[in-house]
PDB file of C-alpha atoms in Angstrom:
ATOM      1  CA  MET A   1     -50.265   6.426  -2.965  1.00 44.00           C
ATOM      2  CA  ALA A   2     -47.228   6.652  -5.219  1.00 42.00           C
ATOM      3  CA  VAL A   3     -44.706   9.434  -5.538  1.00 42.00           C
ATOM      4  CA  SER A   4     -42.145   9.301  -8.300  1.00 39.00           C
ATOM      5  CA  GLY A   5     -39.511  11.525  -9.857  1.00 40.00           C
ATOM      6  CA  GLY A   6     -35.832  11.519 -10.711  1.00 41.00           C
ATOM      7  CA  GLY A   7     -35.747   7.749 -11.069  1.00 40.00           C
ATOM      8  CA  ALA A   8     -36.861   7.009  -7.505  1.00 41.00           C
ATOM      9  CA  ALA A   9     -40.226   5.951  -6.121  1.00 40.00           C
ATOM     10  CA  LEU A  10     -42.030   5.708  -2.825  1.00 45.00           C
ATOM     11  CA  CYS A  11     -44.962   3.317  -2.569  1.00 45.00           C
ATOM     12  CA  VAL A  12     -47.160   3.633   0.491  1.00 46.00           C
ATOM     13  CA  SER A  13     -50.400   1.857   1.319  1.00 48.00           C
ATOM     14  CA  GLY A  14     -53.184   3.855   2.951  1.00 50.00           C
ATOM     15  CA  ALA A  15     -53.014   1.691   6.076  1.00 50.00           C
ATOM     16  CA  ALA A  16     -49.251   2.130   6.362  1.00 50.00           C
ATOM     17  CA  LEU A  17     -49.527   5.891   5.996  1.00 50.00           C
ATOM     18  CA  GLY A  18     -52.226   5.978   8.676  1.00 52.00           C
ATOM     19  CA  ALA A  19     -50.049   3.907  10.991  1.00 50.00           C
ATOM     20  CA  ALA A  20     -47.106   6.210  10.385  1.00 50.00           C
ATOM     21  CA  LEU A  21     -49.138   9.299  11.202  1.00 46.00           C
ATOM     22  CA  SER A  22     -50.575   7.647  14.314  1.00 48.00           C
ATOM     23  CA  THR A  23     -47.077   6.793  15.505  1.00 49.00           C
ATOM     24  CA  LEU A  24     -45.988  10.384  15.004  1.00 48.00           C
ATOM     25  CA  PHE A  25     -48.958  11.698  16.968  1.00 46.00           C
ATOM     26  CA  LEU A  26     -49.002   9.047  19.730  1.00 46.00           C
ATOM     27  CA  GLY A  27     -48.685  10.688  23.122  1.00 45.00           C
ATOM     28  CA  ARG A  28     -47.315  13.875  21.600  1.00 45.00           C
ATOM     29  CA  GLU A  29     -49.931  16.571  21.150  1.00 45.00           C
ATOM     30  CA  ASP A  30     -47.259  19.061  20.124  1.00 46.00           C
ATOM     31  CA  ARG A  31     -46.292  16.794  17.205  1.00 44.00           C
ATOM     32  CA  ARG A  32     -49.437  17.935  15.443  1.00 42.00           C
ATOM     33  CA  GLN A  33     -47.751  21.286  14.998  1.00 45.00           C
ATOM     34  CA  GLU A  34     -44.387  19.812  14.014  1.00 46.00           C
ATOM     35  CA  LEU A  35     -45.462  17.231  11.459  1.00 46.00           C
ATOM     36  CA  ALA A  36     -43.654  17.658   8.150  1.00 49.00           C
ATOM     37  CA  THR A  37     -43.389  15.576   5.013  1.00 51.00           C
ATOM     38  CA  LYS A  38     -39.822  14.603   5.830  1.00 50.00           C
ATOM     39  CA  ASP A  39     -40.989  13.130   9.175  1.00 50.00           C
ATOM     40  CA  VAL A  40     -43.404  10.847   7.359  1.00 46.00           C
ATOM     41  CA  LEU A  41     -40.851   9.914   4.700  1.00 51.00           C
ATOM     42  CA  GLU A  42     -38.198   9.104   7.286  1.00 51.00           C
ATOM     43  CA  LEU A  43     -40.534   6.925   9.340  1.00 45.00           C
ATOM     44  CA  LEU A  44     -41.836   5.104   6.283  1.00 44.00           C
ATOM     45  CA  VAL A  45     -38.393   4.476   4.824  1.00 46.00           C
ATOM     46  CA  ARG A  46     -37.069   3.283   8.182  1.00 46.00           C
ATOM     47  CA  SER A  47     -40.050   0.929   8.504  1.00 42.00           C
ATOM     48  CA  GLU A  48     -39.670  -0.529   4.983  1.00 40.00           C
ATOM     49  CA  VAL A  49     -43.273   0.010   3.962  1.00 37.00           C
ATOM     50  CA  PRO A  50     -44.579  -2.651   1.540  1.00 39.00           C
ATOM     51  CA  CYS A  51     -45.840  -1.626  -1.899  1.00 38.00           C
ATOM     52  CA  PRO A  52     -49.318  -2.733  -2.986  1.00 37.00           C
ATOM     53  CA  SER A  53     -47.587  -5.066  -5.450  1.00 38.00           C
ATOM     54  CA  GLY A  54     -45.967  -6.933  -2.565  1.00 37.00           C
ATOM     55  CA  GLY A  55     -42.459  -5.590  -3.122  1.00 36.00           C
ATOM     56  CA  TRP A  56     -40.442  -3.463  -0.729  1.00 33.00           C
ATOM     57  CA  VAL A  57     -39.565   0.026  -1.892  1.00 36.00           C
ATOM     58  CA  ALA A  58     -37.584   2.612   0.022  1.00 38.00           C
ATOM     59  CA  SER A  59     -37.405   6.147  -1.258  1.00 41.00           C
ATOM     60  CA  ARG A  60     -33.798   6.408  -2.340  1.00 47.00           C
ATOM     61  CA  ALA A  61     -34.334  10.030  -3.293  1.00 48.00           C
ATOM     62  CA  ALA A  62     -35.587  10.833   0.201  1.00 49.00           C
ATOM     63  CA  ALA A  63     -32.728   8.913   1.804  1.00 51.00           C
ATOM     64  CA  ARG A  64     -30.181  10.752  -0.309  1.00 55.00           C
ATOM     65  CA  SER A  65     -31.870  14.040   0.540  1.00 55.00           C
ATOM     66  CA  ARG A  66     -31.670  13.381   4.279  1.00 59.00           C
ATOM     67  CA  ALA A  67     -28.014  12.469   3.898  1.00 63.00           C
ATOM     68  CA  GLU A  68     -27.486  15.709   2.007  1.00 62.00           C
ATOM     69  CA  VAL A  69     -29.156  17.692   4.807  1.00 59.00           C
ATOM     70  CA  ARG A  70     -26.869  16.061   7.368  1.00 65.00           C
ATOM     71  CA  ARG A  71     -23.845  16.787   5.174  1.00 65.00           C
ATOM     72  CA  VAL A  72     -24.765  20.483   4.840  1.00 58.00           C
ATOM     73  CA  GLU A  73     -25.362  20.779   8.584  1.00 59.00           C
ATOM     74  CA  ALA A  74     -21.985  19.165   9.284  1.00 64.00           C
ATOM     75  CA  GLU A  75     -20.225  21.517   6.867  1.00 62.00           C
ATOM     76  CA  ASN A  76     -21.873  24.549   8.460  1.00 57.00           C
ATOM     77  CA  ALA A  77     -20.873  23.391  11.928  1.00 59.00           C
ATOM     78  CA  ALA A  78     -17.309  22.753  10.759  1.00 59.00           C
ATOM     79  CA  SER A  79     -17.000  26.211   9.203  1.00 55.00           C
ATOM     80  CA  VAL A  80     -18.222  27.878  12.385  1.00 52.00           C
ATOM     81  CA  GLU A  81     -15.870  25.801  14.536  1.00 55.00           C
ATOM     82  CA  ALA A  82     -12.947  26.592  12.222  1.00 52.00           C
ATOM     83  CA  SER A  83     -13.660  30.289  12.585  1.00 49.00           C
ATOM     84  CA  GLY A  84     -13.041  30.071  16.324  1.00 51.00           C
ATOM     85  CA  MET A  85     -16.441  31.541  17.119  1.00 50.00           C
ATOM     86  CA  VAL A  86     -17.661  28.825  19.490  1.00 47.00           C
ATOM     87  CA  ASN A  87     -16.181  28.548  22.960  1.00 43.00           C
ATOM     88  CA  MET A  88     -15.929  25.435  25.107  1.00 39.00           C
ATOM     89  CA  VAL A  89     -19.369  25.871  26.667  1.00 42.00           C
ATOM     90  CA  GLY A  90     -21.129  26.472  23.348  1.00 47.00           C
ATOM     91  CA  GLY A  91     -21.437  30.252  23.626  1.00 48.00           C
ATOM     92  CA  TRP A  92     -20.498  32.828  21.016  1.00 49.00           C
ATOM     93  CA  GLN A  93     -17.164  34.588  21.372  1.00 53.00           C
ATOM     94  CA  GLY A  94     -17.911  37.149  18.685  1.00 60.00           C
ATOM     95  CA  PHE A  95     -15.842  37.856  15.595  1.00 69.00           C
ATOM     96  CA  SER A  96     -13.661  40.564  14.125  1.00 77.00           C
ATOM     97  CA  MET A  97     -13.383  41.972  10.624  1.00 77.00           C
ATOM     98  CA  GLU A  98     -10.199  39.960  10.258  1.00 80.00           C
ATOM     99  CA  ASP A  99     -12.181  36.788  10.987  1.00 80.00           C
ATOM    100  CA  SER A 100     -14.678  37.863   8.335  1.00 80.00           C
ATOM    101  CA  ARG A 101     -11.931  38.482   5.787  1.00 82.00           C
ATOM    102  CA  LYS A 102     -10.495  35.031   6.398  1.00 83.00           C
ATOM    103  CA  ARG A 103     -13.910  33.443   6.002  1.00 83.00           C
ATOM    104  CA  ASN A 104     -14.478  35.384   2.780  1.00 83.00           C
ATOM    105  CA  MET A 105     -11.183  34.056   1.428  1.00 84.00           C
ATOM    106  CA  GLN A 106     -12.278  30.522   2.321  1.00 82.00           C
ATOM    107  CA  MET A 107     -15.536  31.083   0.450  1.00 82.00           C
ATOM    108  CA  GLN A 108     -13.594  32.326  -2.568  1.00 80.00           C
ATOM    109  CA  GLU A 109     -11.330  29.270  -2.581  1.00 86.00           C
ATOM    110  CA  SER A 110     -14.322  26.927  -2.311  1.00 84.00           C
ATOM    111  CA  PHE A 111     -15.958  28.734  -5.224  1.00 86.00           C
ATOM    112  CA  LYS A 112     -12.851  28.412  -7.408  1.00 84.00           C
ATOM    113  CA  GLU A 113     -12.699  24.664  -6.843  1.00 88.00           C
ATOM    114  CA  LEU A 114     -16.212  24.082  -8.214  1.00 92.00           C
ATOM    115  CA  SER A 115     -16.604  22.964 -11.824  1.00 93.00           C
ATOM    116  CA  PRO A 116     -19.684  23.907 -13.894  1.00 95.00           C
ATOM    117  CA  ALA A 117     -20.843  20.280 -13.816  1.00 94.00           C
ATOM    118  CA  GLU A 118     -20.588  20.194 -10.013  1.00 95.00           C
ATOM    119  CA  VAL A 119     -22.637  23.378  -9.730  1.00 95.00           C
ATOM    120  CA  LEU A 120     -25.372  21.917 -11.935  1.00 95.00           C
ATOM    121  CA  VAL A 121     -25.460  18.776  -9.783  1.00 94.00           C
ATOM    122  CA  LYS A 122     -25.698  21.012  -6.708  1.00 95.00           C
ATOM    123  CA  LEU A 123     -28.824  22.641  -8.146  1.00 96.00           C
ATOM    124  CA  GLN A 124     -30.352  19.271  -9.028  1.00 96.00           C
ATOM    125  CA  ARG A 125     -29.689  17.898  -5.550  1.00 96.00           C
ATOM    126  CA  GLY A 126     -31.115  21.013  -3.943  1.00 96.00           C
ATOM    127  CA  ASN A 127     -34.305  20.664  -5.950  1.00 97.00           C
ATOM    128  CA  ALA A 128     -34.513  16.973  -5.006  1.00 96.00           C
ATOM    129  CA  ARG A 129     -34.360  17.964  -1.336  1.00 96.00           C
ATOM    130  CA  PHE A 130     -37.104  20.534  -1.950  1.00 96.00           C
ATOM    131  CA  TRP A 131     -39.634  18.311  -3.703  1.00 95.00           C
ATOM    132  CA  THR A 132     -39.091  15.362  -1.354  1.00 95.00           C
ATOM    133  CA  GLY A 133     -39.798  17.596   1.639  1.00 93.00           C
ATOM    134  CA  CYS A 134     -36.247  17.323   2.996  1.00 92.00           C
ATOM    135  CA  ALA A 135     -35.008  20.846   2.276  1.00 92.00           C
ATOM    136  CA  SER A 136     -32.147  22.007   4.487  1.00 88.00           C
ATOM    137  CA  ARG A 137     -33.321  25.646   4.335  1.00 81.00           C
ATOM    138  CA  PRO A 138     -29.759  26.989   4.689  1.00 80.00           C
ATOM    139  CA  GLU A 139     -29.591  30.215   6.661  1.00 80.00           C
ATOM    140  CA  ALA A 140     -26.338  32.118   7.047  1.00 78.00           C
ATOM    141  CA  SER A 141     -25.181  33.060  10.531  1.00 80.00           C
ATOM    142  CA  ALA A 142     -24.285  36.631  11.459  1.00 81.00           C
ATOM    143  CA  PHE A 143     -20.651  35.657  10.918  1.00 80.00           C
ATOM    144  CA  GLU A 144     -21.348  34.305   7.423  1.00 83.00           C
ATOM    145  CA  ARG A 145     -23.331  37.422   6.504  1.00 85.00           C
ATOM    146  CA  ARG A 146     -20.502  39.626   7.743  1.00 82.00           C
ATOM    147  CA  ALA A 147     -18.067  37.691   5.558  1.00 83.00           C
ATOM    148  CA  MET A 148     -20.304  38.213   2.526  1.00 86.00           C
ATOM    149  CA  ILE A 149     -19.980  41.987   2.834  1.00 85.00           C
ATOM    150  CA  MET A 150     -16.517  41.762   1.282  1.00 83.00           C
ATOM    151  CA  GLN A 151     -17.480  40.048  -1.959  1.00 88.00           C
ATOM    152  CA  GLN A 152     -20.095  37.672  -3.357  1.00 93.00           C
ATOM    153  CA  PHE A 153     -19.389  34.310  -4.983  1.00 93.00           C
ATOM    154  CA  PRO A 154     -22.633  32.969  -6.492  1.00 95.00           C
ATOM    155  CA  SER A 155     -21.982  29.781  -8.427  1.00 96.00           C
ATOM    156  CA  SER A 156     -25.044  30.093 -10.667  1.00 97.00           C
ATOM    157  CA  ALA A 157     -27.142  32.796 -12.306  1.00 98.00           C
ATOM    158  CA  ILE A 158     -30.813  32.223 -13.033  1.00 98.00           C
ATOM    159  CA  LEU A 159     -33.294  34.095 -15.189  1.00 98.00           C
ATOM    160  CA  GLY A 160     -36.659  33.194 -13.687  1.00 98.00           C
ATOM    161  CA  CYS A 161     -40.219  34.448 -13.616  1.00 97.00           C
ATOM    162  CA  SER A 162     -41.475  37.005 -11.097  1.00 96.00           C
ATOM    163  CA  ASP A 163     -44.432  34.727 -10.267  1.00 97.00           C
ATOM    164  CA  SER A 164     -44.876  34.543  -6.477  1.00 96.00           C
ATOM    165  CA  ARG A 165     -45.068  30.737  -6.645  1.00 97.00           C
ATOM    166  CA  VAL A 166     -41.560  30.431  -8.063  1.00 96.00           C
ATOM    167  CA  PRO A 167     -39.067  31.584  -5.395  1.00 95.00           C
ATOM    168  CA  VAL A 168     -35.870  30.367  -7.017  1.00 96.00           C
ATOM    169  CA  GLU A 169     -33.676  29.999  -3.922  1.00 96.00           C
ATOM    170  CA  VAL A 170     -36.402  27.983  -2.185  1.00 96.00           C
ATOM    171  CA  VAL A 171     -37.008  25.700  -5.179  1.00 97.00           C
ATOM    172  CA  PHE A 172     -33.292  24.841  -5.332  1.00 97.00           C
ATOM    173  CA  ASP A 173     -32.797  24.847  -1.540  1.00 96.00           C
ATOM    174  CA  GLN A 174     -29.984  27.390  -1.734  1.00 95.00           C
ATOM    175  CA  GLY A 175     -28.934  30.054   0.734  1.00 93.00           C
ATOM    176  CA  LEU A 176     -27.585  33.587   0.853  1.00 92.00           C
ATOM    177  CA  GLY A 177     -24.852  34.207  -1.687  1.00 93.00           C
ATOM    178  CA  ASP A 178     -25.408  30.954  -3.601  1.00 95.00           C
ATOM    179  CA  MET A 179     -27.359  32.258  -6.593  1.00 97.00           C
ATOM    180  CA  PHE A 180     -27.481  35.426  -8.678  1.00 98.00           C
ATOM    181  CA  VAL A 181     -31.186  35.697  -9.480  1.00 98.00           C
ATOM    182  CA  VAL A 182     -32.908  37.837 -12.106  1.00 98.00           C
ATOM    183  CA  ARG A 183     -36.710  37.596 -12.085  1.00 98.00           C
ATOM    184  CA  VAL A 184     -39.115  39.163 -14.557  1.00 97.00           C
ATOM    185  CA  ALA A 185     -42.551  38.215 -15.879  1.00 96.00           C
ATOM    186  CA  GLY A 186     -42.147  35.513 -18.512  1.00 97.00           C
ATOM    187  CA  ASN A 187     -38.424  35.052 -17.699  1.00 97.00           C
ATOM    188  CA  SER A 188     -37.612  37.072 -20.809  1.00 96.00           C
ATOM    189  CA  LEU A 189     -34.549  38.926 -22.009  1.00 96.00           C
ATOM    190  CA  ASP A 190     -34.554  42.683 -22.360  1.00 95.00           C
ATOM    191  CA  THR A 191     -31.849  45.300 -21.862  1.00 95.00           C
ATOM    192  CA  THR A 192     -31.890  45.115 -18.069  1.00 96.00           C
ATOM    193  CA  THR A 193     -32.154  41.341 -17.662  1.00 97.00           C
ATOM    194  CA  THR A 194     -29.518  40.688 -20.324  1.00 97.00           C
ATOM    195  CA  ALA A 195     -27.148  43.194 -18.739  1.00 97.00           C
ATOM    196  CA  SER A 196     -27.676  41.621 -15.307  1.00 98.00           C
ATOM    197  CA  LEU A 197     -26.822  38.145 -16.599  1.00 97.00           C
ATOM    198  CA  GLN A 198     -23.807  39.456 -18.499  1.00 97.00           C
ATOM    199  CA  TYR A 199     -22.585  40.994 -15.249  1.00 97.00           C
ATOM    200  CA  ALA A 200     -22.992  37.646 -13.485  1.00 97.00           C
ATOM    201  CA  VAL A 201     -21.056  35.807 -16.195  1.00 97.00           C
ATOM    202  CA  HIS A 202     -18.258  38.285 -16.840  1.00 96.00           C
ATOM    203  CA  HIS A 203     -17.727  39.873 -13.423  1.00 96.00           C
ATOM    204  CA  LEU A 204     -18.920  37.251 -10.934  1.00 96.00           C
ATOM    205  CA  SER A 205     -17.748  34.288 -13.039  1.00 96.00           C
ATOM    206  CA  VAL A 206     -20.799  32.132 -12.345  1.00 97.00           C
ATOM    207  CA  LYS A 207     -20.377  28.535 -13.508  1.00 97.00           C
ATOM    208  CA  VAL A 208     -23.965  27.794 -14.601  1.00 97.00           C
ATOM    209  CA  LEU A 209     -26.409  30.078 -16.418  1.00 97.00           C
ATOM    210  CA  VAL A 210     -30.042  28.932 -16.244  1.00 97.00           C
ATOM    211  CA  VAL A 211     -33.276  30.128 -17.831  1.00 97.00           C
ATOM    212  CA  MET A 212     -36.215  28.697 -15.877  1.00 98.00           C
ATOM    213  CA  GLY A 213     -39.837  28.713 -17.002  1.00 97.00           C
ATOM    214  CA  HIS A 214     -42.667  27.280 -14.953  1.00 97.00           C
ATOM    215  CA  GLU A 215     -46.026  25.568 -15.064  1.00 97.00           C
ATOM    216  CA  GLY A 216     -49.015  27.894 -15.367  1.00 96.00           C
ATOM    217  CA  CYS A 217     -47.041  30.989 -16.391  1.00 97.00           C
ATOM    218  CA  GLY A 218     -49.537  33.845 -16.708  1.00 96.00           C
ATOM    219  CA  ALA A 219     -47.253  35.908 -18.933  1.00 97.00           C
ATOM    220  CA  ILE A 220     -46.935  33.114 -21.492  1.00 96.00           C
ATOM    221  CA  LYS A 221     -50.685  32.461 -21.426  1.00 95.00           C
ATOM    222  CA  ALA A 222     -51.356  36.160 -21.997  1.00 96.00           C
ATOM    223  CA  ALA A 223     -48.796  36.279 -24.824  1.00 95.00           C
ATOM    224  CA  GLY A 224     -50.813  33.576 -26.588  1.00 93.00           C
ATOM    225  CA  LEU A 225     -53.907  35.775 -26.758  1.00 94.00           C
ATOM    226  CA  PRO A 226     -54.937  37.559 -30.003  1.00 94.00           C
ATOM    227  CA  ILE A 227     -53.068  40.799 -30.706  1.00 95.00           C
ATOM    228  CA  ALA A 228     -56.284  42.820 -30.464  1.00 96.00           C
ATOM    229  CA  GLN A 229     -56.803  41.605 -26.913  1.00 96.00           C
ATOM    230  CA  ILE A 230     -53.162  42.201 -25.939  1.00 96.00           C
ATOM    231  CA  GLU A 231     -53.357  45.788 -27.176  1.00 96.00           C
ATOM    232  CA  GLN A 232     -56.062  46.518 -24.617  1.00 96.00           C
ATOM    233  CA  GLU A 233     -53.439  46.214 -21.870  1.00 97.00           C
ATOM    234  CA  PRO A 234     -51.340  49.183 -20.647  1.00 97.00           C
ATOM    235  CA  GLN A 235     -48.707  50.091 -23.230  1.00 96.00           C
ATOM    236  CA  GLU A 236     -45.613  48.716 -21.492  1.00 96.00           C
ATOM    237  CA  LEU A 237     -47.354  45.467 -20.580  1.00 96.00           C
ATOM    238  CA  ALA A 238     -48.689  45.093 -24.124  1.00 96.00           C
ATOM    239  CA  ASN A 239     -45.201  45.635 -25.560  1.00 95.00           C
ATOM    240  CA  ALA A 240     -43.741  42.986 -23.253  1.00 96.00           C
ATOM    241  CA  LEU A 241     -46.434  40.463 -24.217  1.00 96.00           C
ATOM    242  CA  LYS A 242     -45.911  41.138 -27.931  1.00 95.00           C
ATOM    243  CA  MET A 243     -42.197  40.476 -27.500  1.00 94.00           C
ATOM    244  CA  LEU A 244     -42.958  37.135 -25.832  1.00 95.00           C
ATOM    245  CA  LYS A 245     -45.545  36.305 -28.485  1.00 94.00           C
ATOM    246  CA  ARG A 246     -42.999  36.619 -31.297  1.00 91.00           C
ATOM    247  CA  GLY A 247     -41.015  33.708 -29.886  1.00 88.00           C
ATOM    248  CA  LEU A 248     -43.864  31.279 -29.192  1.00 91.00           C
ATOM    249  CA  ASP A 249     -44.046  29.498 -32.582  1.00 85.00           C
ATOM    250  CA  GLU A 250     -47.837  29.560 -32.437  1.00 85.00           C
ATOM    251  CA  GLN A 251     -48.244  27.589 -35.673  1.00 84.00           C
ATOM    252  CA  ARG A 252     -46.565  24.574 -34.098  1.00 86.00           C
ATOM    253  CA  LEU A 253     -48.441  25.007 -30.821  1.00 89.00           C
ATOM    254  CA  LYS A 254     -51.774  24.835 -32.677  1.00 87.00           C
ATOM    255  CA  ASN A 255     -51.132  21.108 -33.070  1.00 90.00           C
ATOM    256  CA  VAL A 256     -51.108  20.610 -29.278  1.00 90.00           C
ATOM    257  CA  HIS A 257     -54.688  20.068 -28.114  1.00 89.00           C
ATOM    258  CA  ASP A 258     -54.239  18.988 -24.486  1.00 92.00           C
ATOM    259  CA  ALA A 259     -54.365  22.097 -22.275  1.00 90.00           C
ATOM    260  CA  ARG A 260     -51.638  21.010 -19.865  1.00 92.00           C
ATOM    261  CA  ALA A 261     -49.346  19.843 -22.658  1.00 93.00           C
ATOM    262  CA  TYR A 262     -49.930  23.142 -24.470  1.00 93.00           C
ATOM    263  CA  ASP A 263     -48.984  25.076 -21.341  1.00 93.00           C
ATOM    264  CA  ARG A 264     -45.737  23.141 -20.936  1.00 94.00           C
ATOM    265  CA  GLU A 265     -44.803  23.357 -24.624  1.00 94.00           C
ATOM    266  CA  ALA A 266     -45.446  27.093 -24.752  1.00 95.00           C
ATOM    267  CA  VAL A 267     -43.302  27.717 -21.668  1.00 96.00           C
ATOM    268  CA  ILE A 268     -40.474  25.482 -22.898  1.00 95.00           C
ATOM    269  CA  THR A 269     -40.566  27.155 -26.317  1.00 94.00           C
ATOM    270  CA  ASN A 270     -40.128  30.519 -24.618  1.00 95.00           C
ATOM    271  CA  VAL A 271     -37.265  29.203 -22.467  1.00 96.00           C
ATOM    272  CA  ARG A 272     -35.466  27.930 -25.558  1.00 94.00           C
ATOM    273  CA  ARG A 273     -35.861  31.311 -27.251  1.00 94.00           C
ATOM    274  CA  GLN A 274     -34.319  33.094 -24.271  1.00 95.00           C
ATOM    275  CA  VAL A 275     -31.430  30.601 -24.121  1.00 95.00           C
ATOM    276  CA  GLU A 276     -30.823  31.133 -27.834  1.00 93.00           C
ATOM    277  CA  GLY A 277     -30.764  34.869 -27.197  1.00 94.00           C
ATOM    278  CA  LEU A 278     -28.120  34.486 -24.494  1.00 94.00           C
ATOM    279  CA  CYS A 279     -26.014  32.312 -26.749  1.00 92.00           C
ATOM    280  CA  ARG A 280     -25.819  34.963 -29.409  1.00 93.00           C
ATOM    281  CA  ASP A 281     -23.459  36.673 -26.968  1.00 94.00           C
ATOM    282  CA  ALA A 282     -19.991  35.798 -28.290  1.00 94.00           C
ATOM    283  CA  ALA A 283     -18.358  36.311 -24.887  1.00 94.00           C
ATOM    284  CA  ILE A 284     -20.788  33.887 -23.211  1.00 95.00           C
ATOM    285  CA  MET A 285     -20.179  31.275 -25.895  1.00 94.00           C
ATOM    286  CA  LYS A 286     -16.432  31.668 -25.497  1.00 94.00           C
ATOM    287  CA  LYS A 287     -16.790  30.723 -21.830  1.00 95.00           C
ATOM    288  CA  VAL A 288     -18.907  27.722 -22.820  1.00 94.00           C
ATOM    289  CA  GLN A 289     -16.268  26.570 -25.299  1.00 93.00           C
ATOM    290  CA  ASN A 290     -13.543  27.033 -22.677  1.00 93.00           C
ATOM    291  CA  GLU A 291     -15.509  24.776 -20.294  1.00 93.00           C
ATOM    292  CA  GLU A 292     -15.977  27.629 -17.841  1.00 95.00           C
ATOM    293  CA  LEU A 293     -19.758  27.819 -18.160  1.00 96.00           C
ATOM    294  CA  ILE A 294     -22.846  25.697 -18.736  1.00 95.00           C
ATOM    295  CA  VAL A 295     -25.942  27.308 -20.259  1.00 96.00           C
ATOM    296  CA  VAL A 296     -29.142  25.358 -19.699  1.00 96.00           C
ATOM    297  CA  GLY A 297     -32.921  25.705 -19.725  1.00 96.00           C
ATOM    298  CA  CYS A 298     -35.366  24.150 -17.282  1.00 97.00           C
ATOM    299  CA  PHE A 299     -39.065  23.814 -16.500  1.00 97.00           C
ATOM    300  CA  TYR A 300     -40.410  24.029 -12.950  1.00 97.00           C
ATOM    301  CA  GLU A 301     -43.584  22.062 -12.309  1.00 97.00           C
ATOM    302  CA  ILE A 302     -45.347  23.882  -9.488  1.00 96.00           C
ATOM    303  CA  SER A 303     -47.684  20.981  -8.746  1.00 94.00           C
ATOM    304  CA  SER A 304     -44.865  18.515  -7.993  1.00 95.00           C
ATOM    305  CA  GLY A 305     -41.989  20.848  -7.123  1.00 96.00           C
ATOM    306  CA  ILE A 306     -39.740  19.115  -9.652  1.00 96.00           C
ATOM    307  CA  VAL A 307     -37.420  21.031 -11.975  1.00 97.00           C
ATOM    308  CA  ASP A 308     -36.734  19.342 -15.321  1.00 95.00           C
ATOM    309  CA  PHE A 309     -33.492  20.463 -16.943  1.00 95.00           C
ATOM    310  CA  PHE A 310     -33.261  20.173 -20.691  1.00 88.00           C
ATOM    311  CA  MET A 311     -29.968  20.651 -22.453  1.00 67.00           C
ATOM    312  CA  THR A 312     -29.816  22.726 -25.592  1.00 54.00           C
ATOM    313  CA  GLY A 313     -26.475  21.634 -27.012  1.00 47.00           C
ATOM    314  CA  LEU A 314     -24.793  24.255 -24.868  1.00 56.00           C
ATOM    315  CA  ILE A 315     -23.089  22.053 -22.308  1.00 52.00           C
ATOM    316  CA  SER A 316     -19.613  23.255 -21.428  1.00 49.00           C
ATOM    317  CA  GLY A 317     -16.925  21.627 -23.494  1.00 46.00           C
ATOM    318  CA  GLU A 318     -18.970  21.172 -26.683  1.00 49.00           C
ATOM    319  CA  LYS A 319     -17.057  22.788 -29.495  1.00 43.00           C
TER     320      LYS A 319
END
């Protein structure tokens, strides 16, 4: 078995995997309920499992992901301790609105210190944790949620698809308040979605603006159907599909004969069209030129969990 992505690989023989699972189960019936991918990865990496080729390969991506999980947990513990909410015996002392205000100010300062490039790396690392099975699943405490009442500081805004298989915060392993998410079928721009993203950029000062398409997008597949067939749909749905269809460059896509490649190319073509639409906004482009914002497209592969970012010449700082 081989798993690869992001420049890292994990090679595992069938016998080694069986031994790892047996070790996890040995004498622990309850482990059958607790087994997770990260348990297997950690055991295999710790045991230096040999590749079929005879070499020794450790999953550097998995190791980095586990380190990232430990780092996030340590930061969360430190923030709670700094708030004075934990007493000497580990119980909760409670918190006041003043405590919440102070925590909100800390969140604001942390947000200001982030650069657009750092935010993009944060998203990439979060996705790496997700697809390697080492997600930290950050959940805010009651104290953190209380602090968020004052003001939100999302570092990124994402236009994604409403598909149930594409929960954006989960895919990027982010928590409450981390992302400003707009989801609509086909991750397309219209009056409402454009206005929502403009709000995120101009009023929330997000550092990264992402348009994310995904593998097997039903809206894009439907937009590729003949007009006569699209017009059989309810009026609003038909209008939305026609709008998507106009940006698909179907003449070029006719040259793609592999079904999976066609699916990916159609989705990426749509993502590029939506990014181009955002970048016709002079105010957004001014932020890009001032190195305050990165605008980027990406493709989420449901089958692997990996998000591929592709730049469109709109990296912050390019004049």
